Short mmCIF file of C-alpha atoms in Angstrom, two decimals:
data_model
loop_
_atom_site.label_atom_id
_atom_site.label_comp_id
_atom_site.label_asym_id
_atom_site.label_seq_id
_atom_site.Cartn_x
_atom_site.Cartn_y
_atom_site.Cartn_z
CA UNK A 1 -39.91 86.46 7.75
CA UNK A 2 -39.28 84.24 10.43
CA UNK A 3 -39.38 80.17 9.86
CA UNK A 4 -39.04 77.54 12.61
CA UNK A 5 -38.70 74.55 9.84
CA UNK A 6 -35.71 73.77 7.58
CA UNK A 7 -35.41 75.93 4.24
CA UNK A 8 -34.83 73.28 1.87
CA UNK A 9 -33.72 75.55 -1.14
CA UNK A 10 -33.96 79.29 -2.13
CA UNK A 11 -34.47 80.14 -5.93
CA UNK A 12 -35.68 83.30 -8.74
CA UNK A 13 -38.89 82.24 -10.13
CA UNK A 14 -42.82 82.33 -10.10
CA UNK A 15 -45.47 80.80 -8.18
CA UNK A 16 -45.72 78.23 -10.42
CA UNK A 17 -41.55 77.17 -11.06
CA UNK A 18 -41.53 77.81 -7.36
CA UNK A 19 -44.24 74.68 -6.51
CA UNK A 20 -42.89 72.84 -9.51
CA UNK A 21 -39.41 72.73 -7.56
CA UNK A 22 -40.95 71.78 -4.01
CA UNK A 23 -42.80 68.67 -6.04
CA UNK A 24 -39.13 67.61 -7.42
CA UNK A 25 -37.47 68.23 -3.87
CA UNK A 26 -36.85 65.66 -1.56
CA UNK A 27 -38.59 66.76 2.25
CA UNK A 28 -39.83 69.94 0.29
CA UNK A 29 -43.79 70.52 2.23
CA UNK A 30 -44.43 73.87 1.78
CA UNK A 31 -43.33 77.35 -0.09
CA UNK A 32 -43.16 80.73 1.01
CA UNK A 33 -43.08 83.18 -2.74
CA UNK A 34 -42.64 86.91 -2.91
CA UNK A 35 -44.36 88.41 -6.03
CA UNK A 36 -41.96 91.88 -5.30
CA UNK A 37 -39.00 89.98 -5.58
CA UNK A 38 -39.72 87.04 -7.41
CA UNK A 39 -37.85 85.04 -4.66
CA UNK A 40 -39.32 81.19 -3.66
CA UNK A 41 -38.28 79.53 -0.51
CA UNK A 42 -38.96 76.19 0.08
CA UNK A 43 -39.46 74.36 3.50
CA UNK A 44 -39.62 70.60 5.09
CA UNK A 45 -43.16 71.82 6.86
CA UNK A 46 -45.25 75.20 7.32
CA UNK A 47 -43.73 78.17 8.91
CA UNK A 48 -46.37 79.21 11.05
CA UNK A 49 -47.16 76.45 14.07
CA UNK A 50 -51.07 75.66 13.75
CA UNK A 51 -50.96 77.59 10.09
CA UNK A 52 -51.43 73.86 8.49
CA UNK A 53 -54.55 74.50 7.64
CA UNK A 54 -54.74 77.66 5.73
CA UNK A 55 -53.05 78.39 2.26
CA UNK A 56 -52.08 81.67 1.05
CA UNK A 57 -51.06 83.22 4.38
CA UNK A 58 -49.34 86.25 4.18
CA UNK A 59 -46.37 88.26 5.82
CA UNK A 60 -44.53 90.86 4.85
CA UNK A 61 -45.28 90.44 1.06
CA UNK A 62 -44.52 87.21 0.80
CA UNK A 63 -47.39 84.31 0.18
CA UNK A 64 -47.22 80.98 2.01
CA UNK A 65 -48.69 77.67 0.18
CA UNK A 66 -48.66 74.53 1.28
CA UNK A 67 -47.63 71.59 -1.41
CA UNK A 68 -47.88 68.73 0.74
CA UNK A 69 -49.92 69.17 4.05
CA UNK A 70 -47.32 69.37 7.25
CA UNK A 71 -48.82 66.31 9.15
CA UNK A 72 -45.14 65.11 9.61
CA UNK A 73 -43.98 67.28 12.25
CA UNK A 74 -40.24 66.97 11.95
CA UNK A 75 -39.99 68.56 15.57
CA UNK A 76 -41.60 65.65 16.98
CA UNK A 77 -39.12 63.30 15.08
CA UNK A 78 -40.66 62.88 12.32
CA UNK A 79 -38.97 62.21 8.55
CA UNK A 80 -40.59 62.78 5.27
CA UNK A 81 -39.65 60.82 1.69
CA UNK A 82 -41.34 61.47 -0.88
CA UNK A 83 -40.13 58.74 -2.43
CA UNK A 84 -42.22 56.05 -0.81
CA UNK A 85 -44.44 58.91 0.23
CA UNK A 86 -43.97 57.90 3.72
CA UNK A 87 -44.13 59.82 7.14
CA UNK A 88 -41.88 57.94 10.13
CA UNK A 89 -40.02 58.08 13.29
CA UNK A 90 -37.90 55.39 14.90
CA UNK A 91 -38.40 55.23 18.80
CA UNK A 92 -35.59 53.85 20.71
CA UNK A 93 -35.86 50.88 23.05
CA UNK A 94 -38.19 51.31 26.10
CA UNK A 95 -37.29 48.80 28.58
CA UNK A 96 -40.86 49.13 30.32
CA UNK A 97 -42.69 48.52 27.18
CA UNK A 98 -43.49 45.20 25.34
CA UNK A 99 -43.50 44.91 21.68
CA UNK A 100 -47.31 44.03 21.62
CA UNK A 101 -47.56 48.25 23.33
CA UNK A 102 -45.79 49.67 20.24
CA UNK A 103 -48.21 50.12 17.96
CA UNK A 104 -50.04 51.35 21.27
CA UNK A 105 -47.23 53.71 21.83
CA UNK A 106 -47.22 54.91 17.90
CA UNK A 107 -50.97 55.23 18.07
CA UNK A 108 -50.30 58.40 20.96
CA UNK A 109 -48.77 60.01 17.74
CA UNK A 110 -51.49 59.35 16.03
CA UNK A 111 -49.40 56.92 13.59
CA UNK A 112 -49.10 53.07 13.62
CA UNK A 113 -46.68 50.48 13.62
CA UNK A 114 -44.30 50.90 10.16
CA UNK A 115 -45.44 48.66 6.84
CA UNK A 116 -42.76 47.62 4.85
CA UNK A 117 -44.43 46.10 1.94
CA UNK A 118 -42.03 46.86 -0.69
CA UNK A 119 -38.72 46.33 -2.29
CA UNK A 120 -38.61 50.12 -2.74
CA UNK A 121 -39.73 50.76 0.60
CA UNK A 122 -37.18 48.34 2.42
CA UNK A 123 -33.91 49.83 0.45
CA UNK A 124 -35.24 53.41 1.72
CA UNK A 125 -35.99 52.78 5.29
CA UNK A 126 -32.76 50.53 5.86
CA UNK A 127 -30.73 53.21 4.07
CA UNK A 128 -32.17 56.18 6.45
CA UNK A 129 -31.31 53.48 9.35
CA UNK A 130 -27.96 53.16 8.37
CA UNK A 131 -27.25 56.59 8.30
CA UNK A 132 -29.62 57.83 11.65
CA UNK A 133 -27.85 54.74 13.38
CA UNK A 134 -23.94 55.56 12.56
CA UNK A 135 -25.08 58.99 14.06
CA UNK A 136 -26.44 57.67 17.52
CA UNK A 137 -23.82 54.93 17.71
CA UNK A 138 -23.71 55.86 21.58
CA UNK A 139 -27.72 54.95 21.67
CA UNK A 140 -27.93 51.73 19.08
CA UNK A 141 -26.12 48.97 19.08
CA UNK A 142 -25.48 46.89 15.69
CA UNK A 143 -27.25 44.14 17.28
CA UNK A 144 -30.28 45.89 18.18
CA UNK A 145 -33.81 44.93 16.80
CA UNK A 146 -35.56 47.17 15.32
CA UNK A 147 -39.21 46.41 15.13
CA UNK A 148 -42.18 47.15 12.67
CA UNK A 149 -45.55 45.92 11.66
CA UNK A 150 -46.42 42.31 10.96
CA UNK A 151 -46.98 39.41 13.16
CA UNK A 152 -47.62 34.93 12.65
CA UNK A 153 -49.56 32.92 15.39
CA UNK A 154 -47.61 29.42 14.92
CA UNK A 155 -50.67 27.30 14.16
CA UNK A 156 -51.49 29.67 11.04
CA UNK A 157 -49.86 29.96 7.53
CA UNK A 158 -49.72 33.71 6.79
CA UNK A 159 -48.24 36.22 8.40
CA UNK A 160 -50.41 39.37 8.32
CA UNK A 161 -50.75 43.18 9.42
CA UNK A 162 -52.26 44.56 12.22
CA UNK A 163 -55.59 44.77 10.47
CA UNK A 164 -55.46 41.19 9.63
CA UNK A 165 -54.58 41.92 6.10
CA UNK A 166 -51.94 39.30 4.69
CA UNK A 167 -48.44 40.29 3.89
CA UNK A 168 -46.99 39.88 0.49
CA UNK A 169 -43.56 41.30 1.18
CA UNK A 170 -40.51 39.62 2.78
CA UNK A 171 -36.68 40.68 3.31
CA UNK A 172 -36.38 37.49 5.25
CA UNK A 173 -32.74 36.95 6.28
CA UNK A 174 -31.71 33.34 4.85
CA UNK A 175 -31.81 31.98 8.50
CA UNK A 176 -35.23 32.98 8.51
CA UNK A 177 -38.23 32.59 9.57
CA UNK A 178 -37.40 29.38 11.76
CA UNK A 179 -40.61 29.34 13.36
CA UNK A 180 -41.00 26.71 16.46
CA UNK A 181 -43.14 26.98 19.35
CA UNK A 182 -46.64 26.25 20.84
CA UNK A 183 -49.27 26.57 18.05
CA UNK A 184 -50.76 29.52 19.93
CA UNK A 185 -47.79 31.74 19.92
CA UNK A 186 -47.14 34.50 18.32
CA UNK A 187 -44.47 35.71 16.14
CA UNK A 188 -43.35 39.35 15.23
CA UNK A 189 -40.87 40.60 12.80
CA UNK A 190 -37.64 42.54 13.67
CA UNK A 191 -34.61 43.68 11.99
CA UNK A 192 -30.99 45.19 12.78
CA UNK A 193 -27.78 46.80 11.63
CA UNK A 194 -25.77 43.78 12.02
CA UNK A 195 -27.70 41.59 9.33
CA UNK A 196 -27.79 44.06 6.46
CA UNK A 197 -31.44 45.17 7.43
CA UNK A 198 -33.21 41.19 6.80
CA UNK A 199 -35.40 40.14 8.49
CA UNK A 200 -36.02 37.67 11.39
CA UNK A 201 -39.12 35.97 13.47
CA UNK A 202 -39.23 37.56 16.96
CA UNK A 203 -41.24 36.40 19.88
CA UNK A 204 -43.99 39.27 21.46
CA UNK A 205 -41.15 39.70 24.70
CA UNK A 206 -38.52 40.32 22.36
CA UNK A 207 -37.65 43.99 23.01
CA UNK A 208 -35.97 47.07 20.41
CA UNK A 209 -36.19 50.15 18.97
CA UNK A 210 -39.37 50.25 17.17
CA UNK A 211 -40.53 52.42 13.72
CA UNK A 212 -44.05 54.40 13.62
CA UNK A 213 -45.35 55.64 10.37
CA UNK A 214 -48.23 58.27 10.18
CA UNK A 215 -50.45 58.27 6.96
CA UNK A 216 -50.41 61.62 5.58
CA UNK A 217 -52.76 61.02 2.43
CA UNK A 218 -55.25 59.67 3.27
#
């Protein structure tokens, strides 16, 4: 057998201990079982590029399954938690973009601009930050922003999503928001290393690395 995705764990068992294990795995998508050996392999995505579609593919005795569909290509960036059951990719700055294109830029991935509407979802995000940012320390600065979904026109009271929806969640930083401007501008949210992950009010030509989020469940 030949994979091109990241064996997440190797085990004895049946079909059924061997999808039991994937569900309790971290990044676990798929499983690949043999029935001669009773040996279960399982992987961050499918095995077979295009083979998303199809369960029970075979090669060489052994059965492929899919547990969780691989519409979070980790070799376009991609990261998988199943913990807040979440899909995402941080971009890097682009000094030719403007933070009203990212969700533009995101939608080319067919994903959106990151929600982070909850406690849960916050702690996990800023801890894969902290670790994806002390490994590109070369490529992001401490002071960077980081951008995600959410944005305030001045003259309003709620802040809200994209879709107009209001948001309920806030890791404001205890600076923030300080909103002041021209009732018709427009605020966006941003966060970085340097603060502990809070957040802070950002005009539309502030600039940073930015997260994209695909939904896989629906």
């Amino acid at each position: 057998m030949y994979f091109n995705e990241e064996v997440i764990f190797q085990i004895k068992g049946n079909m059924l201990e061997c999808v039991m294990q994937c569900n309790h795995v971290t990044e676990c998508m798929s499983v690949s079982h043999s029935n001669t050996s009773n040996e279960c392999i399982g992987l961050s995505a499918g095995y077979v590029n295009g083979m998303k579609d199809i369960k029970g593919y075979h090669s060489d005795g052994w059965t492929y399954h899919l547990v969780l569909d691989s519409r979070c290509p980790k070799r376009s960036g991609y990261v998988y938690s199943k913990m807040i059951q979440s899909c995402y990719k941080i971009h890097g700055q682009n000094s030719s973009l403007q933070s009203a294109e990212y969700d533009s830029k995101c939608g080319l991935e067919e994903a959106e601009l990151m929600r982070i509407d909850s406690e849960e979802k916050q702690l996990c995000i800023a801890t894969f930050l902290g670790k994806y940012l002390s490994l590109r320390a070369d490529y992001f600065d401490v002071t960077s922003w980081i951008l995600f979904q959410g944005s305030h026109l001045i003259a309003e009271e709620h802040w809200r999503y994209n879709d107009g929806s209001i948001i309920n969640y806030f890791n404001w930083h205890s600076t923030q928001p300080d909103s002041t401007g021209n009732p018709g501008q427009t605020e966006v949210i941003g966060m970085r290393k340097i603060d502990g992950y809070k957040w802070h009010d950002l005009w539309l030509n502030d600039k940073g690395a930015f997260l994209c989020e695909k939904r896989i469940f629906d």
